[in-house]
PDB file of C-alpha atoms and ligand atoms in Angstrom:
ATOM      1  CA  MET A  97     192.702 127.081  30.492  1.00  0.00           C
ATOM      2  CA  LYS A  98     191.642 129.791  33.343  1.00  0.00           C
ATOM      3  CA  LEU A  99     191.713 133.221  33.714  1.00  0.00           C
ATOM      4  CA  THR A 100     189.687 135.685  35.345  1.00  0.00           C
ATOM      5  CA  VAL A 101     187.102 138.174  33.827  1.00  0.00           C
ATOM      6  CA  ASN A 102     186.098 141.183  36.079  1.00  0.00           C
ATOM      7  CA  GLU A 103     187.073 139.398  38.943  1.00  0.00           C
ATOM      8  CA  VAL A 104     185.058 136.251  38.053  1.00  0.00           C
ATOM      9  CA  GLU A 105     187.465 133.381  37.555  1.00  0.00           C
ATOM     10  CA  ARG A 106     186.318 131.546  34.425  1.00  0.00           C
ATOM     11  CA  THR A 107     187.618 128.014  32.652  1.00  0.00           C
ATOM     12  CA  PHE A 108     187.921 128.359  28.812  1.00  0.00           C
ATOM     13  CA  ASP A 109     188.341 124.754  26.787  1.00  0.00           C
ATOM     14  CA  GLY A 110     187.588 126.400  23.517  1.00  0.00           C
ATOM     15  CA  ASP A 111     190.257 127.246  20.894  1.00  0.00           C
ATOM     16  CA  LYS A 112     192.856 129.659  22.296  1.00  0.00           C
ATOM     17  CA  SER A 113     193.091 131.526  19.197  1.00  0.00           C
ATOM     18  CA  THR A 114     189.704 133.064  19.874  1.00  0.00           C
ATOM     19  CA  PRO A 115     189.651 136.563  19.835  1.00  0.00           C
ATOM     20  CA  LEU A 116     189.402 138.152  23.690  1.00  0.00           C
ATOM     21  CA  LEU A 117     186.741 140.464  21.976  1.00  0.00           C
ATOM     22  CA  TRP A 118     184.581 137.754  20.934  1.00  0.00           C
ATOM     23  CA  TYR A 119     185.209 135.763  24.129  1.00  0.00           C
ATOM     24  CA  VAL A 120     184.040 138.430  26.309  1.00  0.00           C
ATOM     25  CA  ARG A 121     181.159 139.771  24.096  1.00  0.00           C
ATOM     26  CA  ASP A 122     179.980 136.325  22.744  1.00  0.00           C
ATOM     27  CA  GLU A 123     180.334 133.839  25.389  1.00  0.00           C
ATOM     28  CA  LEU A 124     180.280 136.057  28.342  1.00  0.00           C
ATOM     29  CA  GLY A 125     177.662 138.711  27.151  1.00  0.00           C
ATOM     30  CA  LEU A 126     179.929 141.829  27.753  1.00  0.00           C
ATOM     31  CA  ASN A 127     179.259 143.785  24.953  1.00  0.00           C
ATOM     32  CA  GLY A 128     179.969 147.071  26.344  1.00  0.00           C
ATOM     33  CA  THR A 129     183.521 146.393  24.171  1.00  0.00           C
ATOM     34  CA  LYS A 130     183.261 147.136  20.661  1.00  0.00           C
ATOM     35  CA  TYR A 131     184.348 146.053  17.580  1.00  0.00           C
ATOM     36  CA  GLY A 132     185.340 148.663  15.128  1.00  0.00           C
ATOM     37  CA  CYS A 133     187.977 147.886  12.671  1.00  0.00           C
ATOM     38  CA  GLY A 134     189.408 144.389  13.878  1.00  0.00           C
ATOM     39  CA  THR A 135     192.892 145.209  13.050  1.00  0.00           C
ATOM     40  CA  GLY A 136     194.153 146.943  15.771  1.00  0.00           C
ATOM     41  CA  LEU A 137     193.838 150.208  14.535  1.00  0.00           C
ATOM     42  CA  CYS A 138     190.574 151.770  16.303  1.00  0.00           C
ATOM     43  CA  GLY A 139     190.781 151.117  19.893  1.00  0.00           C
ATOM     44  CA  ALA A 140     187.054 150.309  20.256  1.00  0.00           C
ATOM     45  CA  CYS A 141     187.895 146.860  21.666  1.00  0.00           C
ATOM     46  CA  THR A 142     189.875 148.025  24.081  1.00  0.00           C
ATOM     47  CA  VAL A 143     190.132 146.127  27.268  1.00  0.00           C
ATOM     48  CA  HIS A 144     192.733 145.331  30.323  1.00  0.00           C
ATOM     49  CA  VAL A 145     195.091 142.459  30.865  1.00  0.00           C
ATOM     50  CA  ASP A 146     196.720 142.484  34.015  1.00  0.00           C
ATOM     51  CA  GLY A 147     196.103 146.354  34.137  1.00  0.00           C
ATOM     52  CA  VAL A 148     197.503 146.901  30.591  1.00  0.00           C
ATOM     53  CA  ALA A 149     195.492 148.383  27.765  1.00  0.00           C
ATOM     54  CA  VAL A 150     195.063 145.489  24.967  1.00  0.00           C
ATOM     55  CA  ARG A 151     193.110 145.541  21.698  1.00  0.00           C
ATOM     56  CA  GLY A 152     190.641 142.425  22.361  1.00  0.00           C
ATOM     57  CA  CYS A 153     190.272 141.980  18.344  1.00  0.00           C
ATOM     58  CA  LEU A 154     193.910 141.301  18.519  1.00  0.00           C
ATOM     59  CA  ALA A 155     194.838 139.388  21.741  1.00  0.00           C
ATOM     60  CA  THR A 156     193.705 135.900  22.172  1.00  0.00           C
ATOM     61  CA  VAL A 157     191.980 134.239  25.239  1.00  0.00           C
ATOM     62  CA  GLY A 158     194.831 132.104  25.199  1.00  0.00           C
ATOM     63  CA  ASP A 159     197.152 135.231  25.701  1.00  0.00           C
ATOM     64  CA  ALA A 160     195.238 135.902  29.161  1.00  0.00           C
ATOM     65  CA  GLU A 161     195.862 132.606  30.085  1.00  0.00           C
ATOM     66  CA  GLY A 162     196.177 132.829  34.167  1.00  0.00           C
ATOM     67  CA  ALA A 163     195.781 136.481  33.831  1.00  0.00           C
ATOM     68  CA  GLU A 164     193.101 139.141  35.337  1.00  0.00           C
ATOM     69  CA  VAL A 165     190.634 140.406  32.144  1.00  0.00           C
ATOM     70  CA  ARG A 166     188.656 143.421  32.880  1.00  0.00           C
ATOM     71  CA  THR A 167     186.163 144.980  30.988  1.00  0.00           C
ATOM     72  CA  ILE A 168     183.983 148.217  30.961  1.00  0.00           C
ATOM     73  CA  GLU A 169     181.426 146.280  32.781  1.00  0.00           C
ATOM     74  CA  GLY A 170     184.014 145.551  35.524  1.00  0.00           C
ATOM     75  CA  LEU A 171     186.048 148.920  35.922  1.00  0.00           C
ATOM     76  CA  HIS A 172     183.847 150.038  39.018  1.00  0.00           C
ATOM     77  CA  ALA A 173     181.165 148.586  40.324  1.00  0.00           C
ATOM     78  CA  THR A 174     178.984 151.582  40.582  1.00  0.00           C
ATOM     79  CA  GLY A 175     180.457 153.364  37.090  1.00  0.00           C
ATOM     80  CA  ASP A 176     182.314 155.724  39.293  1.00  0.00           C
ATOM     81  CA  HIS A 177     186.053 155.138  38.507  1.00  0.00           C
ATOM     82  CA  PRO A 178     187.443 158.687  38.079  1.00  0.00           C
ATOM     83  CA  VAL A 179     187.601 158.368  34.388  1.00  0.00           C
ATOM     84  CA  GLN A 180     183.949 157.939  34.070  1.00  0.00           C
ATOM     85  CA  GLN A 181     183.194 160.474  36.862  1.00  0.00           C
ATOM     86  CA  ALA A 182     185.387 162.565  34.338  1.00  0.00           C
ATOM     87  CA  TRP A 183     183.675 161.706  31.382  1.00  0.00           C
ATOM     88  CA  ARG A 184     180.254 162.457  32.634  1.00  0.00           C
ATOM     89  CA  GLU A 185     181.503 165.940  34.011  1.00  0.00           C
ATOM     90  CA  GLN A 186     183.061 166.581  30.704  1.00  0.00           C
ATOM     91  CA  ASN A 187     180.169 165.420  28.516  1.00  0.00           C
ATOM     92  CA  VAL A 188     182.341 163.525  26.434  1.00  0.00           C
ATOM     93  CA  PRO A 189     180.287 161.058  24.439  1.00  0.00           C
ATOM     94  CA  GLN A 190     178.696 161.680  20.966  1.00  0.00           C
ATOM     95  CA  CYS A 191     177.236 158.699  19.371  1.00  0.00           C
ATOM     96  CA  GLY A 192     178.911 156.583  22.000  1.00  0.00           C
ATOM     97  CA  PHE A 193     180.454 153.713  20.059  1.00  0.00           C
ATOM     98  CA  CYS A 194     184.446 154.361  20.766  1.00  0.00           C
ATOM     99  CA  GLN A 195     183.326 155.183  24.264  1.00  0.00           C
ATOM    100  CA  ALA A 196     184.153 152.133  26.119  1.00  0.00           C
ATOM    101  CA  GLY A 197     187.575 151.691  24.599  1.00  0.00           C
ATOM    102  CA  GLN A 198     188.412 155.379  25.300  1.00  0.00           C
ATOM    103  CA  ILE A 199     187.638 155.103  28.910  1.00  0.00           C
ATOM    104  CA  MET A 200     189.424 151.794  29.315  1.00  0.00           C
ATOM    105  CA  GLN A 201     192.823 153.246  27.415  1.00  0.00           C
ATOM    106  CA  ALA A 202     192.299 156.180  29.776  1.00  0.00           C
ATOM    107  CA  ALA A 203     191.783 154.265  33.156  1.00  0.00           C
ATOM    108  CA  ALA A 204     195.237 152.446  31.998  1.00  0.00           C
ATOM    109  CA  LEU A 205     196.906 155.297  31.054  1.00  0.00           C
ATOM    110  CA  LEU A 206     196.302 157.208  34.540  1.00  0.00           C
ATOM    111  CA  ALA A 207     197.067 154.086  36.426  1.00  0.00           C
ATOM    112  CA  ALA A 208     200.769 153.715  35.115  1.00  0.00           C
ATOM    113  CA  ASN A 209     201.143 157.375  34.933  1.00  0.00           C
ATOM    114  CA  PRO A 210     198.758 159.261  37.441  1.00  0.00           C
ATOM    115  CA  ASN A 211     199.395 162.962  36.668  1.00  0.00           C
ATOM    116  CA  PRO A 212     200.582 162.800  32.654  1.00  0.00           C
ATOM    117  CA  THR A 213     201.469 165.986  30.851  1.00  0.00           C
ATOM    118  CA  ASP A 214     199.224 166.813  27.878  1.00  0.00           C
ATOM    119  CA  GLN A 215     201.505 165.546  25.513  1.00  0.00           C
ATOM    120  CA  GLU A 216     201.596 162.450  27.157  1.00  0.00           C
ATOM    121  CA  ILE A 217     197.715 162.018  27.278  1.00  0.00           C
ATOM    122  CA  LEU A 218     197.966 162.688  23.413  1.00  0.00           C
ATOM    123  CA  ARG A 219     200.838 160.125  22.933  1.00  0.00           C
ATOM    124  CA  GLY A 220     198.919 157.417  25.457  1.00  0.00           C
ATOM    125  CA  MET A 221     195.124 158.178  23.312  1.00  0.00           C
ATOM    126  CA  ASP A 222     196.434 158.287  20.270  1.00  0.00           C
ATOM    127  CA  GLY A 223     195.248 154.512  18.839  1.00  0.00           C
ATOM    128  CA  ASN A 224     191.993 155.217  20.136  1.00  0.00           C
ATOM    129  CA  ILE A 225     189.972 156.756  17.209  1.00  0.00           C
ATOM    130  CA  CYS A 226     186.625 158.502  17.506  1.00  0.00           C
ATOM    131  CA  ARG A 227     184.514 158.912  14.387  1.00  0.00           C
ATOM    132  CA  CYS A 228     182.650 161.606  16.211  1.00  0.00           C
ATOM    133  CA  GLY A 229     185.671 164.014  16.426  1.00  0.00           C
ATOM    134  CA  CYS A 230     185.416 164.292  20.637  1.00  0.00           C
ATOM    135  CA  TYR A 231     188.980 164.412  21.208  1.00  0.00           C
ATOM    136  CA  GLN A 232     189.350 167.571  23.066  1.00  0.00           C
ATOM    137  CA  ARG A 233     186.727 166.421  25.411  1.00  0.00           C
ATOM    138  CA  ILE A 234     188.472 163.129  25.588  1.00  0.00           C
ATOM    139  CA  VAL A 235     191.734 165.015  26.260  1.00  0.00           C
ATOM    140  CA  SER A 236     190.182 167.322  28.754  1.00  0.00           C
ATOM    141  CA  ALA A 237     188.622 164.327  30.939  1.00  0.00           C
ATOM    142  CA  VAL A 238     191.668 162.632  31.147  1.00  0.00           C
ATOM    143  CA  ARG A 239     193.535 165.487  32.370  1.00  0.00           C
ATOM    144  CA  HIS A 240     190.206 166.159  34.825  1.00  0.00           C
ATOM    145  CA  ALA A 241     190.629 162.725  36.191  1.00  0.00           C
ATOM    146  CA  SER A 242     194.628 162.723  36.752  1.00  0.00           C
ATOM    147  CA  THR A 243     195.713 163.523  39.923  1.00  0.00           C
ATOM    148  CA  GLY A 244     196.996 166.794  38.621  1.00  0.00           C
ATOM    149  CA  ALA A 245     193.934 168.021  37.287  1.00  0.00           C
TER     150      ALA A 245
HETATM  151  S1  LIG B1424     188.311 146.425  16.943  1.00  0.00           S
HETATM  152 FE1  LIG B1424     189.940 146.286  17.904  1.00  0.00          FE
HETATM  153  S2  LIG B1424     191.313 148.229  17.502  1.00  0.00           S
HETATM  154 FE2  LIG B1424     189.771 147.976  16.316  1.00  0.00          FE
HETATM  155  S1  LIG B1425     181.815 159.275  20.315  1.00  0.00           S
HETATM  156 FE1  LIG B1425     181.017 158.776  18.379  1.00  0.00          FE
HETATM  157  S2  LIG B1425     182.772 157.500  17.487  1.00  0.00           S
HETATM  158 FE2  LIG B1425     183.446 158.527  19.444  1.00  0.00          FE
END
C-alpha cells in the first residue's frame, strides 16, 4: 500500500494494523511524535491524516492508505508555522513531551476554524493532556496564532 508522509510518497508492505505512531517513529525515524498513554487519552501522538488531527497510537497504517500523513517534522519546512511561531512567542513548553501533539492539534484546529472563540479553543484542545499544566499558555498561543488575535 502507498501513503504520503510529510510530502514523501512511501510504500508499506508490513502489517496494516501497525499503529501509525510506530510506523512514523520506528520505521521512518520521525520521533518528534511521542508515545504517552497508548490508548487515545493524552494526545501526545497526534499527527494529521488528510489534514485532520488523529491519534497515532490508535490509527493504523492501513487507516492512512492513500492519505497524506503529516507529523510535527513536516508541519513547516523551517519550523515557522504560525502555531510554532506563537508557541515560541508565548514560551509555551515546559518539559516539552506533550508539545508536538499540542501543536499538531492546534494547527488542525486553526485550519478548520481560523478564528475560534476561547470556548472553541478549549473544546478543540481538550483531549491533549499536559502533565506540566501549560494550559493557559497553550490557549493563549492558539489565540495568538488565530486570525482573530
Ligand atoms: S499516546 Fe496516543 S493518545 Fe496518548
Ligand atoms: S510541557 Fe510537559 S507535558 Fe506538556
